[in-house]
């Protein structure tokens, strides 16, 4: 081996020392990096939990779109306890809770970080008829959703409707979406439906009471209303006070049931 290949001992010692120094620096850099990240994480967690991220009172929940219901009624439906961190507020579950309430059709909720508040936009159902179910009073909308009258006892405005429905049941409610459009377009005005006897749907009309028998389907009910339209001139031929009821249980053969009128004495 020639002298040019011999590495001086001092050079080896310097290299080892430099490597040890570099390893110590890297170790300390890792420690400080870890400490820095822990501090940042702690700061963020602490910042998120600071009071200015809290929903602390009802005034930070803005209710919009309510027409009949008071804001306080909707706050009661939300049933929120305070304070609440805005980050942890279960918006999806709260929206579902509100939409499960009969007077409310749709609900949208949004969070705002500055100032901290939640906006609740509601769309109320529009009652179109008074309705009784069992012994309970209420209303129904055009979709057949029954709304107990108790929701409107403390409301800003009670529903104003002309149509009445008696004796609703879950089964008759399932027919409502089919029946209601036909009632709206009936050739003779209908003011009430009496379903207390499931075997005989009775209509209150300007011609008097109309017996329809058991409701079967939309097609038959349409035929009954068409037959009723053909009897619209009946009042000009027979005094209404003489009519007990019109029978349209068979729309192909409608009949008129009259009171027994004693003959006039000479």
PDB file of C-alpha atoms in Angstrom:
ATOM      1  CA  UNK A   1       0.000   0.000   0.000  1.00  0.00           C
ATOM      2  CA  UNK A   2       1.377   3.431  -0.905  1.00  0.00           C
ATOM      3  CA  UNK A   3       1.396   6.462   1.435  1.00  0.00           C
ATOM      4  CA  UNK A   4      -1.362   8.178  -0.612  1.00  0.00           C
ATOM      5  CA  UNK A   5      -3.984   5.664   0.602  1.00  0.00           C
ATOM      6  CA  UNK A   6      -3.295   6.185   4.316  1.00  0.00           C
ATOM      7  CA  UNK A   7      -6.006   8.275   6.049  1.00  0.00           C
ATOM      8  CA  UNK A   8      -4.639  10.376   8.880  1.00  0.00           C
ATOM      9  CA  UNK A   9      -5.973   9.504  12.346  1.00  0.00           C
ATOM     10  CA  UNK A  10      -6.897  13.136  13.057  1.00  0.00           C
ATOM     11  CA  UNK A  11      -9.161  13.255   9.998  1.00  0.00           C
ATOM     12  CA  UNK A  12     -11.076  10.166  11.163  1.00  0.00           C
ATOM     13  CA  UNK A  13     -11.555  11.650  14.612  1.00  0.00           C
ATOM     14  CA  UNK A  14     -12.904  14.892  13.133  1.00  0.00           C
ATOM     15  CA  UNK A  15     -15.383  13.059  10.944  1.00  0.00           C
ATOM     16  CA  UNK A  16     -16.674  11.006  13.868  1.00  0.00           C
ATOM     17  CA  UNK A  17     -17.033  14.152  15.933  1.00  0.00           C
ATOM     18  CA  UNK A  18     -18.942  15.917  13.159  1.00  0.00           C
ATOM     19  CA  UNK A  19     -21.304  12.945  12.749  1.00  0.00           C
ATOM     20  CA  UNK A  20     -22.007  12.866  16.490  1.00  0.00           C
ATOM     21  CA  UNK A  21     -22.685  16.604  16.453  1.00  0.00           C
ATOM     22  CA  UNK A  22     -25.085  16.300  13.497  1.00  0.00           C
ATOM     23  CA  UNK A  23     -26.971  13.458  15.209  1.00  0.00           C
ATOM     24  CA  UNK A  24     -27.360  15.536  18.385  1.00  0.00           C
ATOM     25  CA  UNK A  25     -28.662  18.496  16.361  1.00  0.00           C
ATOM     26  CA  UNK A  26     -31.206  16.322  14.571  1.00  0.00           C
ATOM     27  CA  UNK A  27     -32.354  14.852  17.872  1.00  0.00           C
ATOM     28  CA  UNK A  28     -32.839  18.294  19.420  1.00  0.00           C
ATOM     29  CA  UNK A  29     -34.628  19.516  16.274  1.00  0.00           C
ATOM     30  CA  UNK A  30     -37.055  16.593  16.595  1.00  0.00           C
ATOM     31  CA  UNK A  31     -37.676  17.391  20.261  1.00  0.00           C
ATOM     32  CA  UNK A  32     -38.328  21.073  19.586  1.00  0.00           C
ATOM     33  CA  UNK A  33     -40.548  20.233  16.601  1.00  0.00           C
ATOM     34  CA  UNK A  34     -42.620  17.941  18.823  1.00  0.00           C
ATOM     35  CA  UNK A  35     -42.898  20.593  21.526  1.00  0.00           C
ATOM     36  CA  UNK A  36     -43.939  23.188  18.932  1.00  0.00           C
ATOM     37  CA  UNK A  37     -46.652  20.930  17.469  1.00  0.00           C
ATOM     38  CA  UNK A  38     -47.979  20.117  20.932  1.00  0.00           C
ATOM     39  CA  UNK A  39     -48.154  23.802  21.717  1.00  0.00           C
ATOM     40  CA  UNK A  40     -49.949  24.596  18.472  1.00  0.00           C
ATOM     41  CA  UNK A  41     -52.446  21.763  18.997  1.00  0.00           C
ATOM     42  CA  UNK A  42     -53.113  22.844  22.548  1.00  0.00           C
ATOM     43  CA  UNK A  43     -53.562  26.412  21.399  1.00  0.00           C
ATOM     44  CA  UNK A  44     -56.049  25.397  18.725  1.00  0.00           C
ATOM     45  CA  UNK A  45     -58.037  23.214  21.120  1.00  0.00           C
ATOM     46  CA  UNK A  46     -58.048  25.994  23.664  1.00  0.00           C
ATOM     47  CA  UNK A  47     -59.094  28.525  21.023  1.00  0.00           C
ATOM     48  CA  UNK A  48     -61.964  26.348  19.831  1.00  0.00           C
ATOM     49  CA  UNK A  49     -63.264  26.093  23.392  1.00  0.00           C
ATOM     50  CA  UNK A  50     -63.036  29.798  24.127  1.00  0.00           C
ATOM     51  CA  UNK A  51     -66.312  31.499  25.127  1.00  0.00           C
ATOM     52  CA  UNK A  52     -66.626  33.386  21.844  1.00  0.00           C
ATOM     53  CA  UNK A  53     -67.300  30.043  20.062  1.00  0.00           C
ATOM     54  CA  UNK A  54     -70.267  29.284  22.301  1.00  0.00           C
ATOM     55  CA  UNK A  55     -73.992  29.451  21.627  1.00  0.00           C
ATOM     56  CA  UNK A  56     -74.910  30.764  25.030  1.00  0.00           C
ATOM     57  CA  UNK A  57     -78.513  31.918  24.657  1.00  0.00           C
ATOM     58  CA  UNK A  58     -81.640  31.695  22.489  1.00  0.00           C
ATOM     59  CA  UNK A  59     -80.963  35.061  20.873  1.00  0.00           C
ATOM     60  CA  UNK A  60     -78.100  33.404  18.952  1.00  0.00           C
ATOM     61  CA  UNK A  61     -80.598  31.029  17.291  1.00  0.00           C
ATOM     62  CA  UNK A  62     -82.331  33.033  14.538  1.00  0.00           C
ATOM     63  CA  UNK A  63     -85.728  31.669  13.464  1.00  0.00           C
ATOM     64  CA  UNK A  64     -86.913  32.717   9.994  1.00  0.00           C
ATOM     65  CA  UNK A  65     -89.902  31.825   7.823  1.00  0.00           C
ATOM     66  CA  UNK A  66     -92.407  31.147  10.614  1.00  0.00           C
ATOM     67  CA  UNK A  67     -95.864  32.497   9.736  1.00  0.00           C
ATOM     68  CA  UNK A  68     -98.237  31.124  12.368  1.00  0.00           C
ATOM     69  CA  UNK A  69     -95.930  29.695  15.005  1.00  0.00           C
ATOM     70  CA  UNK A  70     -94.112  31.934  17.455  1.00  0.00           C
ATOM     71  CA  UNK A  71     -90.326  31.744  17.582  1.00  0.00           C
ATOM     72  CA  UNK A  72     -90.604  30.542  21.174  1.00  0.00           C
ATOM     73  CA  UNK A  73     -92.621  27.518  20.002  1.00  0.00           C
ATOM     74  CA  UNK A  74     -89.832  26.545  17.603  1.00  0.00           C
ATOM     75  CA  UNK A  75     -87.214  27.045  20.326  1.00  0.00           C
ATOM     76  CA  UNK A  76     -89.258  24.647  22.470  1.00  0.00           C
ATOM     77  CA  UNK A  77     -89.290  22.113  19.624  1.00  0.00           C
ATOM     78  CA  UNK A  78     -85.478  22.410  19.348  1.00  0.00           C
ATOM     79  CA  UNK A  79     -85.149  21.688  23.076  1.00  0.00           C
ATOM     80  CA  UNK A  80     -81.553  22.965  23.263  1.00  0.00           C
ATOM     81  CA  UNK A  81     -79.602  23.326  26.485  1.00  0.00           C
ATOM     82  CA  UNK A  82     -77.095  26.188  26.766  1.00  0.00           C
ATOM     83  CA  UNK A  83     -74.209  26.819  26.388  1.00  0.00           C
ATOM     84  CA  UNK A  84     -73.335  24.793  23.274  1.00  0.00           C
ATOM     85  CA  UNK A  85     -70.101  24.855  21.304  1.00  0.00           C
ATOM     86  CA  UNK A  86     -71.036  25.822  17.762  1.00  0.00           C
ATOM     87  CA  UNK A  87     -68.605  23.180  16.445  1.00  0.00           C
ATOM     88  CA  UNK A  88     -70.399  20.428  18.324  1.00  0.00           C
ATOM     89  CA  UNK A  89     -73.962  21.503  17.583  1.00  0.00           C
ATOM     90  CA  UNK A  90     -75.664  18.487  15.894  1.00  0.00           C
ATOM     91  CA  UNK A  91     -77.209  20.435  13.010  1.00  0.00           C
ATOM     92  CA  UNK A  92     -78.399  17.348  11.089  1.00  0.00           C
ATOM     93  CA  UNK A  93     -80.144  15.800  14.106  1.00  0.00           C
ATOM     94  CA  UNK A  94     -81.735  19.128  15.080  1.00  0.00           C
ATOM     95  CA  UNK A  95     -83.094  19.591  11.570  1.00  0.00           C
ATOM     96  CA  UNK A  96     -84.602  16.100  11.635  1.00  0.00           C
ATOM     97  CA  UNK A  97     -86.126  16.805  15.044  1.00  0.00           C
ATOM     98  CA  UNK A  98     -87.872  19.930  13.730  1.00  0.00           C
ATOM     99  CA  UNK A  99     -89.070  18.257  10.530  1.00  0.00           C
ATOM    100  CA  UNK A 100     -90.693  15.532  12.644  1.00  0.00           C
ATOM    101  CA  UNK A 101     -93.006  18.172  14.128  1.00  0.00           C
ATOM    102  CA  UNK A 102     -96.392  18.145  12.285  1.00  0.00           C
ATOM    103  CA  UNK A 103     -96.658  21.933  11.688  1.00  0.00           C
ATOM    104  CA  UNK A 104     -93.257  22.096   9.936  1.00  0.00           C
ATOM    105  CA  UNK A 105     -92.746  20.846   6.391  1.00  0.00           C
ATOM    106  CA  UNK A 106     -89.064  21.612   5.707  1.00  0.00           C
ATOM    107  CA  UNK A 107     -86.210  23.042   7.775  1.00  0.00           C
ATOM    108  CA  UNK A 108     -82.789  24.410   6.788  1.00  0.00           C
ATOM    109  CA  UNK A 109     -80.087  25.197   9.357  1.00  0.00           C
ATOM    110  CA  UNK A 110     -76.763  26.992   8.916  1.00  0.00           C
ATOM    111  CA  UNK A 111     -73.918  27.919  11.289  1.00  0.00           C
ATOM    112  CA  UNK A 112     -72.157  31.276  11.295  1.00  0.00           C
ATOM    113  CA  UNK A 113     -68.800  31.733  13.049  1.00  0.00           C
ATOM    114  CA  UNK A 114     -68.706  35.512  13.327  1.00  0.00           C
ATOM    115  CA  UNK A 115     -70.811  36.585  15.001  1.00  0.00           C
ATOM    116  CA  UNK A 116     -71.527  33.145  16.418  1.00  0.00           C
ATOM    117  CA  UNK A 117     -75.119  32.208  15.593  1.00  0.00           C
ATOM    118  CA  UNK A 118     -77.313  29.559  13.992  1.00  0.00           C
ATOM    119  CA  UNK A 119     -79.998  30.377  11.438  1.00  0.00           C
ATOM    120  CA  UNK A 120     -83.079  28.151  11.291  1.00  0.00           C
ATOM    121  CA  UNK A 121     -85.213  28.647   8.170  1.00  0.00           C
ATOM    122  CA  UNK A 122     -88.579  26.879   8.426  1.00  0.00           C
ATOM    123  CA  UNK A 123     -91.420  26.285   6.008  1.00  0.00           C
ATOM    124  CA  UNK A 124     -94.731  25.639   7.738  1.00  0.00           C
ATOM    125  CA  UNK A 125     -97.401  23.276   6.486  1.00  0.00           C
ATOM    126  CA  UNK A 126    -100.522  24.971   5.153  1.00  0.00           C
ATOM    127  CA  UNK A 127    -103.679  23.520   6.747  1.00  0.00           C
ATOM    128  CA  UNK A 128    -106.570  23.221   4.274  1.00  0.00           C
ATOM    129  CA  UNK A 129    -109.244  21.611   6.456  1.00  0.00           C
ATOM    130  CA  UNK A 130    -110.316  21.245  10.056  1.00  0.00           C
ATOM    131  CA  UNK A 131    -110.225  17.600  11.011  1.00  0.00           C
ATOM    132  CA  UNK A 132    -111.074  15.362  13.934  1.00  0.00           C
ATOM    133  CA  UNK A 133    -109.243  12.133  14.648  1.00  0.00           C
ATOM    134  CA  UNK A 134    -110.869  10.150  17.390  1.00  0.00           C
ATOM    135  CA  UNK A 135    -111.771  12.724  20.012  1.00  0.00           C
ATOM    136  CA  UNK A 136    -108.935  15.058  19.083  1.00  0.00           C
ATOM    137  CA  UNK A 137    -109.324  18.213  17.023  1.00  0.00           C
ATOM    138  CA  UNK A 138    -106.792  19.347  14.482  1.00  0.00           C
ATOM    139  CA  UNK A 139    -106.091  20.204  10.871  1.00  0.00           C
ATOM    140  CA  UNK A 140    -104.753  18.471   7.764  1.00  0.00           C
ATOM    141  CA  UNK A 141    -102.709  19.789   4.862  1.00  0.00           C
ATOM    142  CA  UNK A 142    -103.002  18.789   1.209  1.00  0.00           C
ATOM    143  CA  UNK A 143    -100.558  15.899   1.777  1.00  0.00           C
ATOM    144  CA  UNK A 144    -102.783  14.369   4.431  1.00  0.00           C
ATOM    145  CA  UNK A 145    -100.568  15.267   7.398  1.00  0.00           C
ATOM    146  CA  UNK A 146    -102.657  15.678  10.541  1.00  0.00           C
ATOM    147  CA  UNK A 147    -101.677  18.565  12.821  1.00  0.00           C
ATOM    148  CA  UNK A 148    -103.134  18.573  16.339  1.00  0.00           C
ATOM    149  CA  UNK A 149    -104.928  21.825  17.177  1.00  0.00           C
ATOM    150  CA  UNK A 150    -102.754  22.229  20.280  1.00  0.00           C
ATOM    151  CA  UNK A 151     -99.924  23.533  18.092  1.00  0.00           C
ATOM    152  CA  UNK A 152    -102.029  26.577  17.200  1.00  0.00           C
ATOM    153  CA  UNK A 153    -103.430  27.405  20.651  1.00  0.00           C
ATOM    154  CA  UNK A 154    -100.493  29.714  21.370  1.00  0.00           C
ATOM    155  CA  UNK A 155     -99.731  30.552  17.722  1.00  0.00           C
ATOM    156  CA  UNK A 156     -99.571  34.031  16.205  1.00  0.00           C
ATOM    157  CA  UNK A 157    -102.460  33.145  13.886  1.00  0.00           C
ATOM    158  CA  UNK A 158    -104.790  30.172  13.745  1.00  0.00           C
ATOM    159  CA  UNK A 159    -105.505  28.517  10.375  1.00  0.00           C
ATOM    160  CA  UNK A 160    -108.508  29.879   8.518  1.00  0.00           C
ATOM    161  CA  UNK A 161    -110.143  27.072   6.540  1.00  0.00           C
ATOM    162  CA  UNK A 162    -113.605  26.368   5.104  1.00  0.00           C
ATOM    163  CA  UNK A 163    -113.479  22.607   4.690  1.00  0.00           C
ATOM    164  CA  UNK A 164    -114.196  20.180   7.561  1.00  0.00           C
ATOM    165  CA  UNK A 165    -113.412  16.493   7.877  1.00  0.00           C
ATOM    166  CA  UNK A 166    -114.920  14.315  10.611  1.00  0.00           C
ATOM    167  CA  UNK A 167    -113.826  10.858  11.733  1.00  0.00           C
ATOM    168  CA  UNK A 168    -110.370  10.695  10.229  1.00  0.00           C
ATOM    169  CA  UNK A 169    -108.397   7.483  10.618  1.00  0.00           C
ATOM    170  CA  UNK A 170    -104.887   6.552   9.451  1.00  0.00           C
ATOM    171  CA  UNK A 171    -106.522   4.647   6.577  1.00  0.00           C
ATOM    172  CA  UNK A 172    -108.700   7.531   5.389  1.00  0.00           C
ATOM    173  CA  UNK A 173    -105.705   9.864   5.690  1.00  0.00           C
ATOM    174  CA  UNK A 174    -103.868   7.634   3.229  1.00  0.00           C
ATOM    175  CA  UNK A 175    -106.607   8.413   0.659  1.00  0.00           C
ATOM    176  CA  UNK A 176    -106.447  12.168   1.155  1.00  0.00           C
ATOM    177  CA  UNK A 177    -103.821  12.975  -1.490  1.00  0.00           C
ATOM    178  CA  UNK A 178    -106.099  11.375  -4.100  1.00  0.00           C
ATOM    179  CA  UNK A 179    -109.368  12.803  -2.788  1.00  0.00           C
ATOM    180  CA  UNK A 180    -108.430  16.424  -2.153  1.00  0.00           C
ATOM    181  CA  UNK A 181    -107.726  17.453  -5.791  1.00  0.00           C
ATOM    182  CA  UNK A 182    -111.119  16.016  -6.767  1.00  0.00           C
ATOM    183  CA  UNK A 183    -112.842  17.985  -4.008  1.00  0.00           C
ATOM    184  CA  UNK A 184    -111.188  21.184  -5.234  1.00  0.00           C
ATOM    185  CA  UNK A 185    -112.511  20.554  -8.749  1.00  0.00           C
ATOM    186  CA  UNK A 186    -115.911  19.204  -7.767  1.00  0.00           C
ATOM    187  CA  UNK A 187    -118.780  20.508  -9.950  1.00  0.00           C
ATOM    188  CA  UNK A 188    -120.766  21.037  -6.727  1.00  0.00           C
ATOM    189  CA  UNK A 189    -119.176  22.772  -3.740  1.00  0.00           C
ATOM    190  CA  UNK A 190    -118.285  20.436  -0.879  1.00  0.00           C
ATOM    191  CA  UNK A 191    -118.036  21.919   2.608  1.00  0.00           C
ATOM    192  CA  UNK A 192    -117.498  18.827   4.766  1.00  0.00           C
ATOM    193  CA  UNK A 193    -116.637  15.119   4.659  1.00  0.00           C
ATOM    194  CA  UNK A 194    -117.974  12.798   7.359  1.00  0.00           C
ATOM    195  CA  UNK A 195    -115.973   9.581   7.667  1.00  0.00           C
ATOM    196  CA  UNK A 196    -117.222   8.505  11.106  1.00  0.00           C
ATOM    197  CA  UNK A 197    -118.906   5.519   9.479  1.00  0.00           C
ATOM    198  CA  UNK A 198    -116.182   3.804   7.403  1.00  0.00           C
ATOM    199  CA  UNK A 199    -118.862   2.090   5.317  1.00  0.00           C
ATOM    200  CA  UNK A 200    -120.447   5.382   4.257  1.00  0.00           C
ATOM    201  CA  UNK A 201    -118.541   8.536   3.345  1.00  0.00           C
ATOM    202  CA  UNK A 202    -121.009  11.435   3.626  1.00  0.00           C
ATOM    203  CA  UNK A 203    -120.455  14.769   1.893  1.00  0.00           C
ATOM    204  CA  UNK A 204    -122.005  18.080   2.888  1.00  0.00           C
ATOM    205  CA  UNK A 205    -122.759  20.024  -0.293  1.00  0.00           C
ATOM    206  CA  UNK A 206    -124.839  22.955  -1.443  1.00  0.00           C
ATOM    207  CA  UNK A 207    -127.397  20.341  -2.605  1.00  0.00           C
ATOM    208  CA  UNK A 208    -127.529  18.721   0.832  1.00  0.00           C
ATOM    209  CA  UNK A 209    -126.001  15.551   2.216  1.00  0.00           C
ATOM    210  CA  UNK A 210    -124.590  13.017  -0.233  1.00  0.00           C
ATOM    211  CA  UNK A 211    -124.012   9.373   0.697  1.00  0.00           C
ATOM    212  CA  UNK A 212    -121.102   7.793  -1.167  1.00  0.00           C
ATOM    213  CA  UNK A 213    -120.896   4.407   0.544  1.00  0.00           C
ATOM    214  CA  UNK A 214    -117.504   2.820   1.169  1.00  0.00           C
ATOM    215  CA  UNK A 215    -114.624   4.710  -0.406  1.00  0.00           C
ATOM    216  CA  UNK A 216    -112.959   2.328  -2.849  1.00  0.00           C
ATOM    217  CA  UNK A 217    -110.652   4.328  -5.062  1.00  0.00           C
ATOM    218  CA  UNK A 218    -110.052   7.646  -6.783  1.00  0.00           C
ATOM    219  CA  UNK A 219    -111.741   6.539 -10.016  1.00  0.00           C
ATOM    220  CA  UNK A 220    -115.033   5.650  -8.344  1.00  0.00           C
ATOM    221  CA  UNK A 221    -115.038   8.848  -6.282  1.00  0.00           C
ATOM    222  CA  UNK A 222    -114.534  10.867  -9.461  1.00  0.00           C
ATOM    223  CA  UNK A 223    -117.531   9.119 -11.049  1.00  0.00           C
ATOM    224  CA  UNK A 224    -119.626   9.956  -7.971  1.00  0.00           C
ATOM    225  CA  UNK A 225    -118.704  13.638  -8.207  1.00  0.00           C
ATOM    226  CA  UNK A 226    -119.510  13.653 -11.912  1.00  0.00           C
ATOM    227  CA  UNK A 227    -122.925  12.137 -11.134  1.00  0.00           C
ATOM    228  CA  UNK A 228    -123.378  14.804  -8.466  1.00  0.00           C
ATOM    229  CA  UNK A 229    -122.690  17.462 -11.075  1.00  0.00           C
ATOM    230  CA  UNK A 230    -125.547  16.111 -13.185  1.00  0.00           C
ATOM    231  CA  UNK A 231    -127.863  16.620 -10.199  1.00  0.00           C
ATOM    232  CA  UNK A 232    -126.823  20.240  -9.735  1.00  0.00           C
ATOM    233  CA  UNK A 233    -130.179  21.506 -11.074  1.00  0.00           C
ATOM    234  CA  UNK A 234    -132.106  19.354  -8.624  1.00  0.00           C
ATOM    235  CA  UNK A 235    -132.664  22.249  -6.218  1.00  0.00           C
ATOM    236  CA  UNK A 236    -134.679  24.084  -8.869  1.00  0.00           C
ATOM    237  CA  UNK A 237    -136.995  21.082  -9.197  1.00  0.00           C
ATOM    238  CA  UNK A 238    -137.203  19.803  -5.626  1.00  0.00           C
ATOM    239  CA  UNK A 239    -137.089  22.094  -2.573  1.00  0.00           C
ATOM    240  CA  UNK A 240    -133.958  21.329  -0.587  1.00  0.00           C
ATOM    241  CA  UNK A 241    -135.927  21.004   2.650  1.00  0.00           C
ATOM    242  CA  UNK A 242    -137.707  18.008   1.111  1.00  0.00           C
ATOM    243  CA  UNK A 243    -134.461  16.142   0.464  1.00  0.00           C
ATOM    244  CA  UNK A 244    -133.065  13.809   3.149  1.00  0.00           C
ATOM    245  CA  UNK A 245    -129.961  12.852   1.187  1.00  0.00           C
ATOM    246  CA  UNK A 246    -128.666  11.960  -2.249  1.00  0.00           C
ATOM    247  CA  UNK A 247    -127.400   8.414  -2.680  1.00  0.00           C
ATOM    248  CA  UNK A 248    -124.411   8.085  -5.003  1.00  0.00           C
ATOM    249  CA  UNK A 249    -123.088   4.773  -3.706  1.00  0.00           C
ATOM    250  CA  UNK A 250    -123.793   3.553  -7.248  1.00  0.00           C
ATOM    251  CA  UNK A 251    -122.866   6.503  -9.480  1.00  0.00           C
ATOM    252  CA  UNK A 252    -124.533   4.840 -12.466  1.00  0.00           C
ATOM    253  CA  UNK A 253    -127.885   4.866 -10.660  1.00  0.00           C
ATOM    254  CA  UNK A 254    -128.063   7.865  -8.302  1.00  0.00           C
ATOM    255  CA  UNK A 255    -131.156   8.246  -6.155  1.00  0.00           C
ATOM    256  CA  UNK A 256    -132.807  10.968  -4.116  1.00  0.00           C
ATOM    257  CA  UNK A 257    -134.308  10.154  -0.725  1.00  0.00           C
ATOM    258  CA  UNK A 258    -137.156  12.509   0.106  1.00  0.00           C
ATOM    259  CA  UNK A 259    -139.049  13.223   3.267  1.00  0.00           C
ATOM    260  CA  UNK A 260    -142.648  12.059   3.512  1.00  0.00           C
ATOM    261  CA  UNK A 261    -144.614  15.202   2.792  1.00  0.00           C
ATOM    262  CA  UNK A 262    -148.266  14.938   3.860  1.00  0.00           C
ATOM    263  CA  UNK A 263    -150.691  16.061   1.169  1.00  0.00           C
ATOM    264  CA  UNK A 264    -152.118  19.510   1.570  1.00  0.00           C
ATOM    265  CA  UNK A 265    -155.639  19.501   2.939  1.00  0.00           C
ATOM    266  CA  UNK A 266    -158.278  21.348   0.958  1.00  0.00           C
TER     267      UNK A 266
END
